[in-house]
Amino acid sequence: AKLLASQEVVTNDISLEDWYNRWLKLYKVGKVKDETIRSYHTLFKTIPQAMKEKRIADIKLVDLLSLIQNLTSERQQQKFHDLLSMVFQKAEDNDIIAKNLMRRVDKPKHKKEHSIALTSEQQTKLIETCSKIENAEVILVALYQGFRRGEVLGITRDCVDFDKKKIT
């Protein structure tokens, strides 16, 4: 057992899920944005329950490779790799595991898509189309602000300051 800075005792019998929750509490909550925590939870949900319940010290390299390869999106694979790397590194730092196996897992490559801006004519057609559909304001915000799909989808009410006419 090892005593962490928060005075919590950690044993080597901890499951992946228990360590993930403790890792969040010790190293992330209050230090990163709530949206980042939500994205970690979304990624972590993709792990099969049997793997979550497994002792983190018993997880094998092949288990980690399978977890990442089972994700269909290259970007999701990268984010998942990043998350597991952080979780396993802190587990190694706290002597919960002997070595961080994620160091042996290559980060998946992401093929960057080259997008092409709309022409003036295409923009005009898009604006005309938006006048005929419900909730088209989201599309217009993306058009006028140059937001990408993920940025638009991440906008919530608390991101919009109507008084200052500002989106964060």
PDB file of C-alpha atoms in Angstrom:
ATOM      1  CA  ALA A   1       0.000   0.000   0.000  1.00  0.00           C
ATOM      2  CA  LYS A   2       1.079   3.547  -0.629  1.00  0.00           C
ATOM      3  CA  LEU A   3      -0.107   6.794   0.926  1.00  0.00           C
ATOM      4  CA  LEU A   4      -1.125   9.397  -1.653  1.00  0.00           C
ATOM      5  CA  ALA A   5      -0.900  13.146  -1.177  1.00  0.00           C
ATOM      6  CA  SER A   6      -4.591  13.220  -0.260  1.00  0.00           C
ATOM      7  CA  GLN A   7      -3.907  10.737   2.583  1.00  0.00           C
ATOM      8  CA  GLU A   8      -5.784   7.957   0.757  1.00  0.00           C
ATOM      9  CA  VAL A   9      -4.290   4.501   0.922  1.00  0.00           C
ATOM     10  CA  VAL A  10      -4.082   2.704  -2.418  1.00  0.00           C
ATOM     11  CA  THR A  11      -3.561  -1.036  -2.722  1.00  0.00           C
ATOM     12  CA  ASN A  12      -2.460  -3.093  -5.691  1.00  0.00           C
ATOM     13  CA  ASP A  13      -5.817  -4.913  -5.701  1.00  0.00           C
ATOM     14  CA  ILE A  14      -7.657  -1.980  -7.231  1.00  0.00           C
ATOM     15  CA  SER A  15      -9.837  -2.538 -10.297  1.00  0.00           C
ATOM     16  CA  LEU A  16      -9.501  -0.457 -13.430  1.00  0.00           C
ATOM     17  CA  GLU A  17     -12.836   1.224 -12.685  1.00  0.00           C
ATOM     18  CA  ASP A  18     -11.940   2.011  -9.075  1.00  0.00           C
ATOM     19  CA  TRP A  19      -8.573   3.415 -10.099  1.00  0.00           C
ATOM     20  CA  TYR A  20     -10.151   5.468 -12.901  1.00  0.00           C
ATOM     21  CA  ASN A  21     -12.601   7.020 -10.412  1.00  0.00           C
ATOM     22  CA  ARG A  22      -9.836   7.696  -7.898  1.00  0.00           C
ATOM     23  CA  TRP A  23      -7.568   9.075 -10.641  1.00  0.00           C
ATOM     24  CA  LEU A  24     -10.329  11.492 -11.715  1.00  0.00           C
ATOM     25  CA  LYS A  25     -10.863  12.653  -8.146  1.00  0.00           C
ATOM     26  CA  LEU A  26      -7.159  13.084  -7.373  1.00  0.00           C
ATOM     27  CA  TYR A  27      -5.824  14.465 -10.615  1.00  0.00           C
ATOM     28  CA  LYS A  28      -8.612  15.902 -12.754  1.00  0.00           C
ATOM     29  CA  VAL A  29     -11.742  17.090 -10.906  1.00  0.00           C
ATOM     30  CA  GLY A  30     -11.365  20.786 -10.202  1.00  0.00           C
ATOM     31  CA  LYS A  31      -8.304  21.006 -12.445  1.00  0.00           C
ATOM     32  CA  VAL A  32      -9.858  20.514 -15.870  1.00  0.00           C
ATOM     33  CA  LYS A  33     -13.115  21.693 -17.440  1.00  0.00           C
ATOM     34  CA  ASP A  34     -16.345  19.828 -16.725  1.00  0.00           C
ATOM     35  CA  GLU A  35     -16.615  19.097 -20.455  1.00  0.00           C
ATOM     36  CA  THR A  36     -13.266  17.284 -20.295  1.00  0.00           C
ATOM     37  CA  ILE A  37     -14.540  15.144 -17.408  1.00  0.00           C
ATOM     38  CA  ARG A  38     -17.693  14.361 -19.417  1.00  0.00           C
ATOM     39  CA  SER A  39     -15.585  13.306 -22.397  1.00  0.00           C
ATOM     40  CA  TYR A  40     -13.505  11.033 -20.139  1.00  0.00           C
ATOM     41  CA  HIS A  41     -16.717   9.426 -18.833  1.00  0.00           C
ATOM     42  CA  THR A  42     -18.030   8.940 -22.371  1.00  0.00           C
ATOM     43  CA  LEU A  43     -14.809   7.215 -23.413  1.00  0.00           C
ATOM     44  CA  PHE A  44     -14.628   5.115 -20.257  1.00  0.00           C
ATOM     45  CA  LYS A  45     -18.203   3.845 -20.805  1.00  0.00           C
ATOM     46  CA  THR A  46     -16.994   2.073 -23.959  1.00  0.00           C
ATOM     47  CA  ILE A  47     -14.890  -0.317 -21.872  1.00  0.00           C
ATOM     48  CA  PRO A  48     -16.625  -3.662 -21.281  1.00  0.00           C
ATOM     49  CA  GLN A  49     -17.747  -4.115 -17.662  1.00  0.00           C
ATOM     50  CA  ALA A  50     -15.616  -7.255 -17.267  1.00  0.00           C
ATOM     51  CA  MET A  51     -12.516  -5.208 -18.110  1.00  0.00           C
ATOM     52  CA  LYS A  52     -13.539  -2.406 -15.738  1.00  0.00           C
ATOM     53  CA  GLU A  53     -13.830  -4.923 -12.900  1.00  0.00           C
ATOM     54  CA  LYS A  54     -10.434  -6.486 -13.633  1.00  0.00           C
ATOM     55  CA  ARG A  55      -7.519  -5.598 -11.375  1.00  0.00           C
ATOM     56  CA  ILE A  56      -5.569  -2.912 -13.206  1.00  0.00           C
ATOM     57  CA  ALA A  57      -2.372  -4.854 -12.438  1.00  0.00           C
ATOM     58  CA  ASP A  58      -3.795  -7.888 -14.306  1.00  0.00           C
ATOM     59  CA  ILE A  59      -4.583  -6.054 -17.536  1.00  0.00           C
ATOM     60  CA  LYS A  60      -2.416  -7.229 -20.419  1.00  0.00           C
ATOM     61  CA  LEU A  61      -1.071  -5.395 -23.444  1.00  0.00           C
ATOM     62  CA  VAL A  62      -3.372  -7.352 -25.745  1.00  0.00           C
ATOM     63  CA  ASP A  63      -6.378  -6.170 -23.679  1.00  0.00           C
ATOM     64  CA  LEU A  64      -5.389  -2.550 -24.197  1.00  0.00           C
ATOM     65  CA  LEU A  65      -4.784  -3.018 -27.916  1.00  0.00           C
ATOM     66  CA  SER A  66      -8.200  -4.665 -28.307  1.00  0.00           C
ATOM     67  CA  LEU A  67      -9.947  -1.850 -26.460  1.00  0.00           C
ATOM     68  CA  ILE A  68      -8.470   0.765 -28.767  1.00  0.00           C
ATOM     69  CA  GLN A  69      -8.923  -1.216 -31.983  1.00  0.00           C
ATOM     70  CA  ASN A  70     -12.603  -1.850 -31.204  1.00  0.00           C
ATOM     71  CA  LEU A  71     -13.332   1.858 -31.557  1.00  0.00           C
ATOM     72  CA  THR A  72     -14.326   2.723 -35.113  1.00  0.00           C
ATOM     73  CA  SER A  73     -13.251   6.362 -35.272  1.00  0.00           C
ATOM     74  CA  GLU A  74      -9.537   7.134 -35.517  1.00  0.00           C
ATOM     75  CA  ARG A  75     -10.074  10.310 -33.508  1.00  0.00           C
ATOM     76  CA  GLN A  76     -11.855   8.346 -30.760  1.00  0.00           C
ATOM     77  CA  GLN A  77      -8.989   5.846 -30.758  1.00  0.00           C
ATOM     78  CA  GLN A  78      -6.538   8.715 -30.212  1.00  0.00           C
ATOM     79  CA  LYS A  79      -8.585  10.217 -27.377  1.00  0.00           C
ATOM     80  CA  PHE A  80      -8.991   6.803 -25.759  1.00  0.00           C
ATOM     81  CA  HIS A  81      -5.239   6.214 -26.046  1.00  0.00           C
ATOM     82  CA  ASP A  82      -4.579   9.554 -24.361  1.00  0.00           C
ATOM     83  CA  LEU A  83      -7.016   8.789 -21.536  1.00  0.00           C
ATOM     84  CA  LEU A  84      -5.638   5.318 -20.841  1.00  0.00           C
ATOM     85  CA  SER A  85      -2.072   6.631 -21.004  1.00  0.00           C
ATOM     86  CA  MET A  86      -2.814   9.184 -18.284  1.00  0.00           C
ATOM     87  CA  VAL A  87      -4.681   6.674 -16.110  1.00  0.00           C
ATOM     88  CA  PHE A  88      -1.971   4.029 -16.399  1.00  0.00           C
ATOM     89  CA  GLN A  89       0.873   6.521 -15.908  1.00  0.00           C
ATOM     90  CA  LYS A  90      -0.562   7.684 -12.590  1.00  0.00           C
ATOM     91  CA  ALA A  91      -1.162   4.050 -11.617  1.00  0.00           C
ATOM     92  CA  GLU A  92       2.535   3.394 -12.232  1.00  0.00           C
ATOM     93  CA  ASP A  93       3.529   6.560 -10.360  1.00  0.00           C
ATOM     94  CA  ASN A  94       1.505   5.336  -7.363  1.00  0.00           C
ATOM     95  CA  ASP A  95       3.009   1.810  -7.495  1.00  0.00           C
ATOM     96  CA  ILE A  96      -0.340   0.245  -8.357  1.00  0.00           C
ATOM     97  CA  ILE A  97       1.149  -1.309 -11.490  1.00  0.00           C
ATOM     98  CA  ALA A  98       4.774  -2.205 -12.148  1.00  0.00           C
ATOM     99  CA  LYS A  99       4.878  -0.519 -15.547  1.00  0.00           C
ATOM    100  CA  ASN A 100       2.651   1.555 -17.762  1.00  0.00           C
ATOM    101  CA  LEU A 101       1.788  -0.783 -20.637  1.00  0.00           C
ATOM    102  CA  MET A 102       0.292   2.109 -22.584  1.00  0.00           C
ATOM    103  CA  ARG A 103       3.845   3.221 -23.397  1.00  0.00           C
ATOM    104  CA  ARG A 104       4.026   0.138 -25.623  1.00  0.00           C
ATOM    105  CA  VAL A 105       0.813   0.996 -27.482  1.00  0.00           C
ATOM    106  CA  ASP A 106       1.375   3.199 -30.509  1.00  0.00           C
ATOM    107  CA  LYS A 107      -1.005   6.124 -30.671  1.00  0.00           C
ATOM    108  CA  PRO A 108      -3.323   5.615 -33.650  1.00  0.00           C
ATOM    109  CA  LYS A 109      -2.754   7.917 -36.583  1.00  0.00           C
ATOM    110  CA  HIS A 110      -5.496  10.269 -37.675  1.00  0.00           C
ATOM    111  CA  LYS A 111      -5.863  11.044 -41.363  1.00  0.00           C
ATOM    112  CA  LYS A 112      -6.551  14.731 -41.565  1.00  0.00           C
ATOM    113  CA  GLU A 113      -9.299  15.600 -43.993  1.00  0.00           C
ATOM    114  CA  HIS A 114      -8.755  18.695 -46.038  1.00  0.00           C
ATOM    115  CA  SER A 115     -11.950  20.682 -46.126  1.00  0.00           C
ATOM    116  CA  ILE A 116     -12.866  23.192 -48.768  1.00  0.00           C
ATOM    117  CA  ALA A 117     -14.636  26.423 -47.901  1.00  0.00           C
ATOM    118  CA  LEU A 118     -18.006  27.133 -49.462  1.00  0.00           C
ATOM    119  CA  THR A 119     -18.069  29.467 -52.441  1.00  0.00           C
ATOM    120  CA  SER A 120     -20.149  32.675 -52.219  1.00  0.00           C
ATOM    121  CA  GLU A 121     -22.822  31.006 -54.326  1.00  0.00           C
ATOM    122  CA  GLN A 122     -22.911  27.947 -52.041  1.00  0.00           C
ATOM    123  CA  GLN A 123     -23.133  30.198 -48.977  1.00  0.00           C
ATOM    124  CA  THR A 124     -26.086  32.057 -50.492  1.00  0.00           C
ATOM    125  CA  LYS A 125     -27.876  28.761 -51.217  1.00  0.00           C
ATOM    126  CA  LEU A 126     -27.190  27.554 -47.670  1.00  0.00           C
ATOM    127  CA  ILE A 127     -28.631  30.762 -46.174  1.00  0.00           C
ATOM    128  CA  GLU A 128     -31.739  30.426 -48.360  1.00  0.00           C
ATOM    129  CA  THR A 129     -32.173  26.805 -47.278  1.00  0.00           C
ATOM    130  CA  CYS A 130     -31.797  27.769 -43.620  1.00  0.00           C
ATOM    131  CA  SER A 131     -34.770  30.111 -43.893  1.00  0.00           C
ATOM    132  CA  LYS A 132     -36.918  27.032 -44.558  1.00  0.00           C
ATOM    133  CA  ILE A 133     -35.759  24.692 -41.776  1.00  0.00           C
ATOM    134  CA  GLU A 134     -36.192  24.582 -38.019  1.00  0.00           C
ATOM    135  CA  ASN A 135     -33.239  25.402 -35.730  1.00  0.00           C
ATOM    136  CA  ALA A 136     -31.150  26.609 -38.659  1.00  0.00           C
ATOM    137  CA  GLU A 137     -29.508  29.190 -36.399  1.00  0.00           C
ATOM    138  CA  VAL A 138     -26.891  26.571 -35.494  1.00  0.00           C
ATOM    139  CA  ILE A 139     -25.910  26.222 -39.134  1.00  0.00           C
ATOM    140  CA  LEU A 140     -25.734  29.984 -39.575  1.00  0.00           C
ATOM    141  CA  VAL A 141     -23.566  30.382 -36.481  1.00  0.00           C
ATOM    142  CA  ALA A 142     -21.205  27.758 -37.906  1.00  0.00           C
ATOM    143  CA  LEU A 143     -21.167  29.508 -41.265  1.00  0.00           C
ATOM    144  CA  TYR A 144     -20.550  33.010 -39.964  1.00  0.00           C
ATOM    145  CA  GLN A 145     -18.148  32.087 -37.172  1.00  0.00           C
ATOM    146  CA  GLY A 146     -16.225  29.405 -39.060  1.00  0.00           C
ATOM    147  CA  PHE A 147     -16.992  26.780 -36.421  1.00  0.00           C
ATOM    148  CA  ARG A 148     -16.255  23.149 -37.084  1.00  0.00           C
ATOM    149  CA  ARG A 149     -18.870  20.446 -36.529  1.00  0.00           C
ATOM    150  CA  GLY A 150     -17.504  19.414 -33.133  1.00  0.00           C
ATOM    151  CA  GLU A 151     -17.400  23.019 -31.960  1.00  0.00           C
ATOM    152  CA  VAL A 152     -21.009  23.594 -32.958  1.00  0.00           C
ATOM    153  CA  LEU A 153     -22.159  20.366 -31.320  1.00  0.00           C
ATOM    154  CA  GLY A 154     -20.375  21.365 -28.110  1.00  0.00           C
ATOM    155  CA  ILE A 155     -22.242  24.656 -27.722  1.00  0.00           C
ATOM    156  CA  THR A 156     -24.546  24.728 -24.700  1.00  0.00           C
ATOM    157  CA  ARG A 157     -26.680  27.550 -23.282  1.00  0.00           C
ATOM    158  CA  ASP A 158     -23.972  28.495 -20.789  1.00  0.00           C
ATOM    159  CA  CYS A 159     -21.543  29.008 -23.695  1.00  0.00           C
ATOM    160  CA  VAL A 160     -23.622  31.878 -25.061  1.00  0.00           C
ATOM    161  CA  ASP A 161     -23.586  35.360 -23.528  1.00  0.00           C
ATOM    162  CA  PHE A 162     -26.439  37.169 -25.298  1.00  0.00           C
ATOM    163  CA  ASP A 163     -25.696  40.484 -23.570  1.00  0.00           C
ATOM    164  CA  LYS A 164     -22.091  40.562 -24.755  1.00  0.00           C
ATOM    165  CA  LYS A 165     -22.986  38.781 -28.026  1.00  0.00           C
ATOM    166  CA  LYS A 166     -20.232  36.274 -27.353  1.00  0.00           C
ATOM    167  CA  ILE A 167     -19.850  32.485 -27.637  1.00  0.00           C
ATOM    168  CA  THR A 168     -17.161  30.766 -25.593  1.00  0.00           C
TER     169      THR A 168
END
